[in-house]
Each structure stands twice: as structure tokens, then as C-alpha cells.
């Protein structure tokens, strides 16, 4: 005989006046979390009470009901109603819908309170998105939706951004086939076909991280922080029909420009427009390029210009700015730091003073008729204009001393021809910086830590040399120490070989370098310093002597350090066996450069070097790429990209290493200023090991 299933009885519900309700001490929620009481009260005021309170009769000492009810479950709703009563927005006797548990129930009050909070399930993000979408389609604005649910408009925008994701991927997410952060990564693109294609690819890989999805969806785009985008401006790019991808879930630094062809066209138009304006000044020629190689003006003569004097209005403005600056500094002389608004104002004043003090140059029209200018894109997204250079064929015919060795320094360096091509290097592979040479090509299957390609090592040490020159020129004390050290060696020891500092000072050329070096912080600082001194120098030698003699000691030391910096040489280069300089001399030079870098506390990260596919990662073995990521981010992160092919690994490593401060050993500053015993190591191999291929 079948047993009857017992039927359950639900607690009755009825309206109870608010003044007959009291908050139970059995309520388990003690810690404030989520929506505040004030926000909940405003929500109840707007839409009414959506959920009943769970109550029990209050008994007296004899176990008789008193007519009051305690609230063990629904305490936050009770407090919100209590706040509305205090604000006189709700009557004390207003009926409140309640579910009434019988007195003496076997279920404890704490049990009810805990169950109400534990058994609830948070709304699935996809359900929230669909609800927001439906409300938007029915006429509510994003701001109204945000206000209704006490969230920021940014949260609503984020959820509604999921409308850009393919329905197929939304279904995958709904079935727990992907995580929320993966779904959000797809929202940066509106192309459903590409989204689905990317998911098919990553779904077959064990690495399905959101950053991989973002990288694949943005690999053919340009960041809004790119110098080209900053030059053109987003408004001009959008007006030309370009599109911008935005990521509402991650900091995207302005987003990604989806139409590089439009951007490049606008950049070149802007460069050409600027070139025409500059040509109209009276120059014979104007060359344009996104960037020119470092030292591209070496074979050009320069015409002299004179600073344009300040107008009366500019002079008055400059005096007013300096007076305001002095007044602010005097007012806060005893303060530990400036208030934010005062500090911001001082920054504005300094920039305005600098703009007035850096005067443009005026040139003789006759000189301009045989000279020209270079127009390029600076690393900060502004135009960089270099005026007053004369081509060799336009120089006045004068007898020139010819070095038997072929050049001023005994080496043949190809001259820059005015185009944006890299200068050829005859010290090894003969190709430009952008060329792929036999020494740069790494077979995909070769994963060992083989020595760095010589050309790459030369480029890295060129970067280091440039940064070392900037640091050297900024530290007259170290400059004088190194200068005297070199002189003592020459006078007392007659030490042969290539020195780190060529004391007679000739500028050491850096014809082989990576494309990012000319726009670096060090390059900009050296150019600015050089232009500043050049403008101060008198025109003839006798006047020069008197001018130097009249400088104060601080200025003399600064000028000495600046001039000596041109002779700093920390370059690695392969010497031919029949050359006048031996490979051992180069090794000795690098050891001295190491000591100099240590004394100057040289930091290539502060100088702006970042590992990229072009300047390092794409030109070393997979083992070295993984080693770099491992050193910077740890074993776990390195393992995530270990399965990738080399091109993908290099691109992903570039992203992972951004901002990490990681440097290859060739760029690291090691040892102490007085440590002369440590051997110089480059990229973990040493000079001799690197040379042995």
C-alpha cells in the first residue's frame, strides 16, 4: 500500500502596521554590505516594497502574544522603512506586507534569517545586461537606468556594451562555456564574424586569457596614445571616417584606432602641409619622414640664425609670470609641499616661461636659399622641425683634409641621403636597421640561448651609449673625473687601445641603431642641451676664449661635461683581424663604460628603453624571450606563452614586459663605481662568447 506524501503548509501572510514591528536580535546580518539603507529607502519610495518581511509574534513572559512582531528576516528593509517614517514619507501605522511564522515554530528565527541571506542567488550578469537592454529599448536612458538601480552610468554602459558581442558567444557564456572577463574582452570589437573566429581559435588553445582575446582583436589597430594619433588628433581621424575601438572594462588609454591607413594618410598630409609652410619661409628644400636616423645631419653644414627678440608684449608677459612665480614661492616657502592647485599653477607658469624664453631663430634669406630643413614626428606627437642645414653639394668649395683611413674616425660610414632609410653599416652585415640579415634570423626550431646577433648587440650598446652621454653631460663631477682619468693614463702610462672617453673630443658616430632611439628621452635631452649651448656661443675664436673665461665655475663645468659627452663610446663592435684596434681594446672600453655607467647610476628604463618586437624580442631565440618574461613576470606567466610560435610569442612578450622595467643584460648597470674586478658580461655570455659564432 503506497504511503501518502505529506503536504507542507506555508506560513500565512498579512499586512501589519509598521508601529507594531520591531527588529529581532536574531537577525544574522550584522555587517553592512552592498546597497546602503539610504539607497534602499529611496528605491522603496520610488517603486514600493517588492518583498515581504518575515516576522514572528512577540510573546510575553507567560507565552502570550503581545500584538507586536519581531523581524528576524528582512532587517534592511525594516530599517529602510524606519528611515522613511523618520523622514515623514511613510505613516507610522502604514500596513507592511509580512509573512508570519507561527509562535513556537520548530524552525529557529536565526535559521530563517540565515536562509534568507544564504539561499538568495545573485543575478547573472547576462540577465542584468538583458534587463538593461530591454529598459533602454523601452525608452529609459542610461542615466535613468543607473539612477533606478543605484549604480554609476559607467556600470550601465559596461553591461550594455555586451550588446556588441555576438549572440553565439553570449550563448556560450550563458552555458558556462567562457568566463565573464573573456566575454568582456570580446566587447571591444563590433565585428561579430571576427569575434567568433577568434573564439574558435582560442577555444582550441589552453591559453584563453582575456588579454589574448584583446590582442587578437586589436592586432591590426593603432593605440590612441601612439605619436601619430596624437599628432592628427582623434577628432580629425573620426571626421575622416576612422573608427575607434573602446574597452569599457579595462583602462585602454584612449582606445584603438581601427583604420591605420586613414591615420597614416592624415599623418603624411599633416607632415607635407607643415613642410609646405616651412618651404614658404624661403628654404631651398624640406625633407619629411616619420623619423630620421640619429646623426642624420652629420654630413650637413649649418647656417647661423639669430634669436628673434621678445616683443614689448612678450616682455611684459614674461615679467608678470616671473613675478607671480616668485610671489607663490615666497608665500609657500615654509610649507612642506604645495597644495595641488598651487602646484598645477606653478607648472603652467614654468611652461609659459619656457615657451617665451625658447626663442625661434631668424635666418638670412641668402643663406636660406641654399639650405633646407627636416620635418619629422617627435615621440610626444608634436612636429619636430630642424632648420638651417646645407647639402654637401651646396657648400662653398673649400679644400678639405682627407683622412687616409676614409673618415674622421678611421671608418667608412655611409652618408645619410635625406630619405627615411636606415644608414648602412659596413661593420658586419651591411644592412640597415630594418634589414633581416643572416645574423638576425633565428630558426623557429632553435630554442637555445645562443649568443645575441652582433648587429643587435651593436644597436643595444648604441642605445646605452646615447643614454650614457646624456647622464655624463648632466654630471660635471663624474665627467671631470673620467676626463682626468683618461689624461693620466695617456700621460703617465701611455696605455694603447680604444678608450671609453676620447679625450681630444671627436664625436663618436652611432650609425647602427634601432628606430626608436632618435625619439628617446636621452636623444631629446641631448638635442635640447646642444641647441642651448649653441645659441650662447660667440661667433669667433677670440671671443670664444673671453666668453669661456668669463663663465662661472658651474657653467664651465656644465660646458665641459657637455663637450666631453660627445666622445663617450660604449659601443660593442666587431673589429677586423687586420684593424688598428683590437677586439681586446673594445672589451676594455666596455669595462670602462660599465664603471662609468655605475658611477652615474645609469638607468636605461628611465632613459625610455622598452623591449619591443623590433628592437629585441623579434631578433632573439624563443628561449631568450621566455627568459625575459620569466625574469620580469615569473615562471607562471612565462609558461602561458611557451606554446606560441615565435612571432606570436614575441608580440605577447612585448605586451607582458611593458612597464616591467626589464632590461637585457647588455643594458643593465652592474657593479660599484670602485669595483674594477668584476668582469663585463653582456646578455649573459660575455664579449668573447658573443663574438664566437
PDB file of N, CA and C in Angstrom, residues 142 152-164 181 183-190 214 244-256:
ATOM      1  N   UNK A 142      20.353  55.736 -20.230  1.00  0.00           N
ATOM      2  CA  UNK A 142      21.368  55.064 -19.415  1.00  0.00           C
ATOM      3  C   UNK A 142      21.449  55.694 -18.031  1.00  0.00           C
ATOM      4  N   UNK A 152      26.540  53.485 -11.073  1.00  0.00           N
ATOM      5  CA  UNK A 152      27.024  54.585 -11.905  1.00  0.00           C
ATOM      6  C   UNK A 152      26.647  54.348 -13.357  1.00  0.00           C
ATOM      7  N   UNK A 153      26.514  55.422 -14.139  1.00  0.00           N
ATOM      8  CA  UNK A 153      26.250  55.232 -15.569  1.00  0.00           C
ATOM      9  C   UNK A 153      27.316  54.371 -16.251  1.00  0.00           C
ATOM     10  N   UNK A 154      28.551  54.404 -15.713  1.00  0.00           N
ATOM     11  CA  UNK A 154      29.610  53.590 -16.309  1.00  0.00           C
ATOM     12  C   UNK A 154      29.280  52.105 -16.219  1.00  0.00           C
ATOM     13  N   UNK A 155      28.661  51.670 -15.104  1.00  0.00           N
ATOM     14  CA  UNK A 155      28.280  50.260 -14.959  1.00  0.00           C
ATOM     15  C   UNK A 155      27.234  49.892 -16.001  1.00  0.00           C
ATOM     16  N   UNK A 156      26.255  50.780 -16.188  1.00  0.00           N
ATOM     17  CA  UNK A 156      25.225  50.518 -17.197  1.00  0.00           C
ATOM     18  C   UNK A 156      25.856  50.450 -18.585  1.00  0.00           C
ATOM     19  N   UNK A 157      26.758  51.390 -18.880  1.00  0.00           N
ATOM     20  CA  UNK A 157      27.427  51.385 -20.184  1.00  0.00           C
ATOM     21  C   UNK A 157      28.202  50.087 -20.387  1.00  0.00           C
ATOM     22  N   UNK A 158      28.865  49.603 -19.316  1.00  0.00           N
ATOM     23  CA  UNK A 158      29.622  48.360 -19.421  1.00  0.00           C
ATOM     24  C   UNK A 158      28.703  47.193 -19.762  1.00  0.00           C
ATOM     25  N   UNK A 159      27.591  47.101 -19.031  1.00  0.00           N
ATOM     26  CA  UNK A 159      26.669  45.989 -19.303  1.00  0.00           C
ATOM     27  C   UNK A 159      26.069  46.099 -20.707  1.00  0.00           C
ATOM     28  N   UNK A 160      25.687  47.314 -21.103  1.00  0.00           N
ATOM     29  CA  UNK A 160      25.094  47.487 -22.429  1.00  0.00           C
ATOM     30  C   UNK A 160      26.119  47.280 -23.536  1.00  0.00           C
ATOM     31  N   UNK A 161      27.407  47.419 -23.192  1.00  0.00           N
ATOM     32  CA  UNK A 161      28.457  47.173 -24.191  1.00  0.00           C
ATOM     33  C   UNK A 161      28.425  45.729 -24.668  1.00  0.00           C
ATOM     34  N   UNK A 162      27.863  44.842 -23.851  1.00  0.00           N
ATOM     35  CA  UNK A 162      27.760  43.442 -24.253  1.00  0.00           C
ATOM     36  C   UNK A 162      26.831  43.266 -25.446  1.00  0.00           C
ATOM     37  N   UNK A 163      26.061  44.320 -25.787  1.00  0.00           N
ATOM     38  CA  UNK A 163      25.226  44.258 -26.992  1.00  0.00           C
ATOM     39  C   UNK A 163      26.073  44.102 -28.240  1.00  0.00           C
ATOM     40  N   UNK A 164      27.369  44.480 -28.165  1.00  0.00           N
ATOM     41  CA  UNK A 164      28.243  44.370 -29.337  1.00  0.00           C
ATOM     42  C   UNK A 164      28.790  42.961 -29.522  1.00  0.00           C
ATOM     43  N   UNK A 181      35.167  37.693 -17.811  1.00  0.00           N
ATOM     44  CA  UNK A 181      36.236  38.550 -18.314  1.00  0.00           C
ATOM     45  C   UNK A 181      36.581  38.232 -19.770  1.00  0.00           C
ATOM     46  N   UNK A 183      34.257  37.195 -21.994  1.00  0.00           N
ATOM     47  CA  UNK A 183      33.156  37.810 -22.736  1.00  0.00           C
ATOM     48  C   UNK A 183      33.367  39.312 -22.854  1.00  0.00           C
ATOM     49  N   UNK A 184      33.793  39.957 -21.768  1.00  0.00           N
ATOM     50  CA  UNK A 184      34.014  41.398 -21.793  1.00  0.00           C
ATOM     51  C   UNK A 184      35.125  41.766 -22.767  1.00  0.00           C
ATOM     52  N   UNK A 185      36.130  40.909 -22.904  1.00  0.00           N
ATOM     53  CA  UNK A 185      37.222  41.192 -23.835  1.00  0.00           C
ATOM     54  C   UNK A 185      36.718  41.276 -25.267  1.00  0.00           C
ATOM     55  N   UNK A 186      35.701  40.471 -25.611  1.00  0.00           N
ATOM     56  CA  UNK A 186      35.161  40.495 -26.977  1.00  0.00           C
ATOM     57  C   UNK A 186      34.410  41.795 -27.266  1.00  0.00           C
ATOM     58  N   UNK A 187      34.004  42.523 -26.234  1.00  0.00           N
ATOM     59  CA  UNK A 187      33.164  43.712 -26.440  1.00  0.00           C
ATOM     60  C   UNK A 187      33.925  44.881 -27.053  1.00  0.00           C
ATOM     61  N   UNK A 188      35.255  44.802 -27.163  1.00  0.00           N
ATOM     62  CA  UNK A 188      35.982  45.925 -27.755  1.00  0.00           C
ATOM     63  C   UNK A 188      35.804  45.979 -29.271  1.00  0.00           C
ATOM     64  N   UNK A 189      35.296  44.886 -29.857  1.00  0.00           N
ATOM     65  CA  UNK A 189      35.095  44.856 -31.313  1.00  0.00           C
ATOM     66  C   UNK A 189      33.611  44.717 -31.623  1.00  0.00           C
ATOM     67  N   UNK A 190      33.175  45.343 -32.709  1.00  0.00           N
ATOM     68  CA  UNK A 190      31.791  45.215 -33.165  1.00  0.00           C
ATOM     69  C   UNK A 190      31.644  44.161 -34.263  1.00  0.00           C
ATOM     70  N   UNK A 214      41.916  40.153 -26.429  1.00  0.00           N
ATOM     71  CA  UNK A 214      42.043  41.577 -26.757  1.00  0.00           C
ATOM     72  C   UNK A 214      43.149  41.807 -27.778  1.00  0.00           C
ATOM     73  N   UNK A 244      37.091  54.106 -33.810  1.00  0.00           N
ATOM     74  CA  UNK A 244      37.873  53.848 -32.595  1.00  0.00           C
ATOM     75  C   UNK A 244      37.216  52.733 -31.801  1.00  0.00           C
ATOM     76  N   UNK A 245      38.009  51.758 -31.403  1.00  0.00           N
ATOM     77  CA  UNK A 245      37.543  50.689 -30.528  1.00  0.00           C
ATOM     78  C   UNK A 245      37.828  51.101 -29.089  1.00  0.00           C
ATOM     79  N   UNK A 246      36.824  50.956 -28.208  1.00  0.00           N
ATOM     80  CA  UNK A 246      36.999  51.291 -26.796  1.00  0.00           C
ATOM     81  C   UNK A 246      36.746  50.067 -25.936  1.00  0.00           C
ATOM     82  N   UNK A 247      37.460  49.986 -24.847  1.00  0.00           N
ATOM     83  CA  UNK A 247      37.275  48.907 -23.886  1.00  0.00           C
ATOM     84  C   UNK A 247      36.735  49.527 -22.605  1.00  0.00           C
ATOM     85  N   UNK A 248      35.453  49.268 -22.311  1.00  0.00           N
ATOM     86  CA  UNK A 248      34.829  49.860 -21.132  1.00  0.00           C
ATOM     87  C   UNK A 248      35.165  49.097 -19.852  1.00  0.00           C
ATOM     88  N   UNK A 249      35.840  47.946 -20.002  1.00  0.00           N
ATOM     89  CA  UNK A 249      36.115  47.113 -18.836  1.00  0.00           C
ATOM     90  C   UNK A 249      37.566  47.197 -18.380  1.00  0.00           C
ATOM     91  N   UNK A 250      38.432  47.761 -19.185  1.00  0.00           N
ATOM     92  CA  UNK A 250      39.842  47.894 -18.851  1.00  0.00           C
ATOM     93  C   UNK A 250      40.305  49.291 -19.226  1.00  0.00           C
ATOM     94  N   UNK A 251      41.368  49.763 -18.574  1.00  0.00           N
ATOM     95  CA  UNK A 251      41.971  51.041 -18.966  1.00  0.00           C
ATOM     96  C   UNK A 251      42.572  50.876 -20.357  1.00  0.00           C
ATOM     97  N   UNK A 252      42.071  51.624 -21.320  1.00  0.00           N
ATOM     98  CA  UNK A 252      42.509  51.424 -22.705  1.00  0.00           C
ATOM     99  C   UNK A 252      43.320  52.585 -23.256  1.00  0.00           C
ATOM    100  N   UNK A 253      43.619  53.594 -22.413  1.00  0.00           N
ATOM    101  CA  UNK A 253      44.476  54.708 -22.826  1.00  0.00           C
ATOM    102  C   UNK A 253      43.946  55.392 -24.075  1.00  0.00           C
ATOM    103  N   UNK A 254      42.637  55.520 -24.160  1.00  0.00           N
ATOM    104  CA  UNK A 254      42.050  56.211 -25.297  1.00  0.00           C
ATOM    105  C   UNK A 254      41.513  55.313 -26.379  1.00  0.00           C
ATOM    106  N   UNK A 255      41.772  54.004 -26.273  1.00  0.00           N
ATOM    107  CA  UNK A 255      41.244  53.056 -27.249  1.00  0.00           C
ATOM    108  C   UNK A 255      42.221  52.726 -28.363  1.00  0.00           C
ATOM    109  N   UNK A 256      41.672  52.104 -29.416  1.00  0.00           N
ATOM    110  CA  UNK A 256      42.481  51.679 -30.556  1.00  0.00           C
ATOM    111  C   UNK A 256      41.864  52.225 -31.841  1.00  0.00           C
TER     112      UNK A 256
END
